[in-house]
Amino acid sequence: MTQQQKQAKKKMEKEKKDITEAYNRRAKQYRELSLHEPVYVQLDPSHAQWQQATITRTPNEEQPRSYEVQLPSGATYSRSRKFIRPDQSKPLVPSKMLHLLSQGDQRDHDVLLTDSITADLVAPIDYMAVYISWTLFLL
C-alpha cells in the first residue's frame, strides 16, 4: 500500500468516526418495545398526528432500527423508534414479564416466572391481566 493510499484510508476512517460521533451526540436512547405492545405511530412526520397501532416485528440484524406496526385497520408500516411512542394509557408491565410474554407464543402461552413461580396461562397480549396478577402477587 502506498503512502498516499494509507493517508486516504486514514482520512476516510477519521471522517467515518466523526460522522458516527456527530450522530451519537444527537441520537436519543429509547426504551425497546416488545412484540404485541400497544403504541402510537406517526405516519407522516410533517403532521403531529399519532395513530394507535401494535408492534408486529421488532428490530433484527437486517433492520436494526426498524419496527413494524399494524394499525387497527390492518395496514402495516415500518418505522424507526423515533416515530413510535408507547401507549401510556396501558399499564406498564415489569420488563422481565414483558420479555417472558414476548416469548409466550413459543411456549404455548404458558409463562414461567422466575423463582419457580408460575402464572396461570397468560396470553401475551393480555397486559392488564398480567399486571393485576403481578400486583396481587406482590401484596
mmCIF file of C-alpha atoms in Angstrom, residues 31-135:
data_model
loop_
_atom_site.group_PDB
_atom_site.id
_atom_site.type_symbol
_atom_site.label_atom_id
_atom_site.label_comp_id
_atom_site.label_asym_id
_atom_site.label_seq_id
_atom_site.Cartn_x
_atom_site.Cartn_y
_atom_site.Cartn_z
ATOM 1 C CA ARG A 31 -36.564 2.010 25.584
ATOM 2 C CA GLU A 32 -37.005 -1.128 23.486
ATOM 3 C CA LEU A 33 -40.564 -2.015 22.574
ATOM 4 C CA SER A 34 -41.921 -5.549 22.821
ATOM 5 C CA LEU A 35 -43.832 -7.613 20.316
ATOM 6 C CA HIS A 36 -47.621 -7.016 20.554
ATOM 7 C CA GLU A 37 -47.093 -3.882 22.673
ATOM 8 C CA PRO A 38 -49.746 -1.184 22.083
ATOM 9 C CA VAL A 39 -48.185 2.014 20.727
ATOM 10 C CA TYR A 40 -48.902 5.225 18.858
ATOM 11 C CA VAL A 41 -47.227 5.742 15.491
ATOM 12 C CA GLN A 42 -46.647 8.917 13.493
ATOM 13 C CA LEU A 43 -47.326 8.017 9.870
ATOM 14 C CA ASP A 44 -46.448 11.408 8.381
ATOM 15 C CA PRO A 45 -43.585 13.286 10.106
ATOM 16 C CA SER A 46 -44.842 16.604 8.700
ATOM 17 C CA HIS A 47 -48.080 16.268 10.732
ATOM 18 C CA ALA A 48 -48.365 15.938 14.502
ATOM 19 C CA GLN A 49 -50.968 13.195 14.169
ATOM 20 C CA TRP A 50 -50.396 9.911 16.013
ATOM 21 C CA GLN A 51 -52.455 6.748 15.440
ATOM 22 C CA GLN A 52 -52.921 3.680 17.613
ATOM 23 C CA ALA A 53 -51.039 0.588 16.488
ATOM 24 C CA THR A 54 -49.471 -2.631 17.727
ATOM 25 C CA ILE A 55 -45.858 -3.800 17.327
ATOM 26 C CA THR A 56 -45.774 -6.784 14.937
ATOM 27 C CA ARG A 57 -41.996 -7.012 14.336
ATOM 28 C CA THR A 58 -39.073 -5.805 16.411
ATOM 29 C CA PRO A 59 -35.634 -4.774 15.084
ATOM 30 C CA ASN A 60 -33.288 -7.528 13.911
ATOM 31 C CA GLU A 61 -29.806 -7.796 12.395
ATOM 32 C CA GLU A 62 -31.028 -6.955 8.899
ATOM 33 C CA GLN A 63 -33.025 -3.910 10.050
ATOM 34 C CA PRO A 64 -31.555 -2.898 13.434
ATOM 35 C CA ARG A 65 -33.650 0.282 13.865
ATOM 36 C CA SER A 66 -36.897 -0.702 12.187
ATOM 37 C CA TYR A 67 -40.128 -1.742 13.906
ATOM 38 C CA GLU A 68 -43.179 -2.959 12.032
ATOM 39 C CA VAL A 69 -46.521 -1.759 13.377
ATOM 40 C CA GLN A 70 -50.077 -2.704 12.485
ATOM 41 C CA LEU A 71 -52.979 -0.270 12.670
ATOM 42 C CA PRO A 72 -56.470 -1.401 13.750
ATOM 43 C CA SER A 73 -57.427 -1.222 10.046
ATOM 44 C CA GLY A 74 -54.882 -3.984 9.340
ATOM 45 C CA ALA A 75 -52.431 -1.746 7.459
ATOM 46 C CA THR A 76 -48.780 -2.335 8.382
ATOM 47 C CA TYR A 77 -45.968 0.212 8.377
ATOM 48 C CA SER A 78 -42.258 0.103 9.056
ATOM 49 C CA ARG A 79 -40.998 2.904 11.292
ATOM 50 C CA SER A 80 -37.933 3.741 13.353
ATOM 51 C CA ARG A 81 -38.310 4.143 17.105
ATOM 52 C CA LYS A 82 -38.321 7.934 16.728
ATOM 53 C CA PHE A 83 -41.811 7.776 15.197
ATOM 54 C CA ILE A 84 -43.262 5.265 17.678
ATOM 55 C CA ARG A 85 -44.406 6.053 21.218
ATOM 56 C CA PRO A 86 -45.595 3.571 23.845
ATOM 57 C CA ASP A 87 -49.301 3.759 24.679
ATOM 58 C CA GLN A 88 -49.220 5.421 28.112
ATOM 59 C CA SER A 89 -52.875 4.584 28.791
ATOM 60 C CA LYS A 90 -51.927 0.904 29.149
ATOM 61 C CA PRO A 91 -50.293 -0.054 32.465
ATOM 62 C CA LEU A 92 -46.614 -0.828 32.226
ATOM 63 C CA VAL A 93 -45.717 -4.421 32.984
ATOM 64 C CA PRO A 94 -42.320 -5.094 34.587
ATOM 65 C CA SER A 95 -39.732 -5.528 31.839
ATOM 66 C CA LYS A 96 -38.886 -9.076 32.852
ATOM 67 C CA MET A 97 -42.532 -10.063 32.452
ATOM 68 C CA LEU A 98 -42.751 -8.281 29.085
ATOM 69 C CA HIS A 99 -39.747 -10.304 27.956
ATOM 70 C CA LEU A 100 -41.406 -13.520 29.096
ATOM 71 C CA LEU A 101 -44.674 -12.519 27.448
ATOM 72 C CA SER A 102 -42.929 -11.814 24.164
ATOM 73 C CA GLN A 103 -41.751 -15.438 24.210
ATOM 74 C CA GLY A 104 -45.198 -16.716 25.192
ATOM 75 C CA ASP A 105 -46.150 -17.839 21.674
ATOM 76 C CA GLN A 106 -43.220 -20.253 21.663
ATOM 77 C CA ARG A 107 -44.303 -21.716 24.997
ATOM 78 C CA ASP A 108 -47.973 -22.221 24.166
ATOM 79 C CA HIS A 109 -48.912 -19.190 26.302
ATOM 80 C CA ASP A 110 -47.541 -20.773 29.494
ATOM 81 C CA VAL A 111 -45.481 -18.119 31.184
ATOM 82 C CA LEU A 112 -42.953 -19.337 33.710
ATOM 83 C CA LEU A 113 -41.887 -16.598 36.083
ATOM 84 C CA THR A 114 -38.533 -16.530 37.820
ATOM 85 C CA ASP A 115 -38.011 -18.160 41.225
ATOM 86 C CA SER A 116 -40.290 -21.100 40.322
ATOM 87 C CA ILE A 117 -43.480 -19.026 40.479
ATOM 88 C CA THR A 118 -45.882 -19.951 37.695
ATOM 89 C CA ALA A 119 -48.563 -17.646 36.311
ATOM 90 C CA ASP A 120 -51.871 -19.126 35.185
ATOM 91 C CA LEU A 121 -51.852 -19.413 31.376
ATOM 92 C CA VAL A 122 -51.370 -15.774 30.500
ATOM 93 C CA ALA A 123 -51.902 -14.683 26.893
ATOM 94 C CA PRO A 124 -49.018 -12.482 25.693
ATOM 95 C CA ILE A 125 -51.290 -9.611 24.702
ATOM 96 C CA ASP A 126 -53.374 -9.508 27.905
ATOM 97 C CA TYR A 127 -51.185 -6.990 29.755
ATOM 98 C CA MET A 128 -53.930 -5.854 32.129
ATOM 99 C CA ALA A 129 -54.487 -9.371 33.482
ATOM 100 C CA VAL A 130 -50.752 -9.857 33.939
ATOM 101 C CA TYR A 131 -50.424 -6.501 35.649
ATOM 102 C CA ILE A 132 -53.246 -7.346 38.062
ATOM 103 C CA SER A 133 -51.801 -10.820 38.747
ATOM 104 C CA TRP A 134 -48.355 -9.370 39.318
ATOM 105 C CA THR A 135 -49.747 -6.676 41.630
#
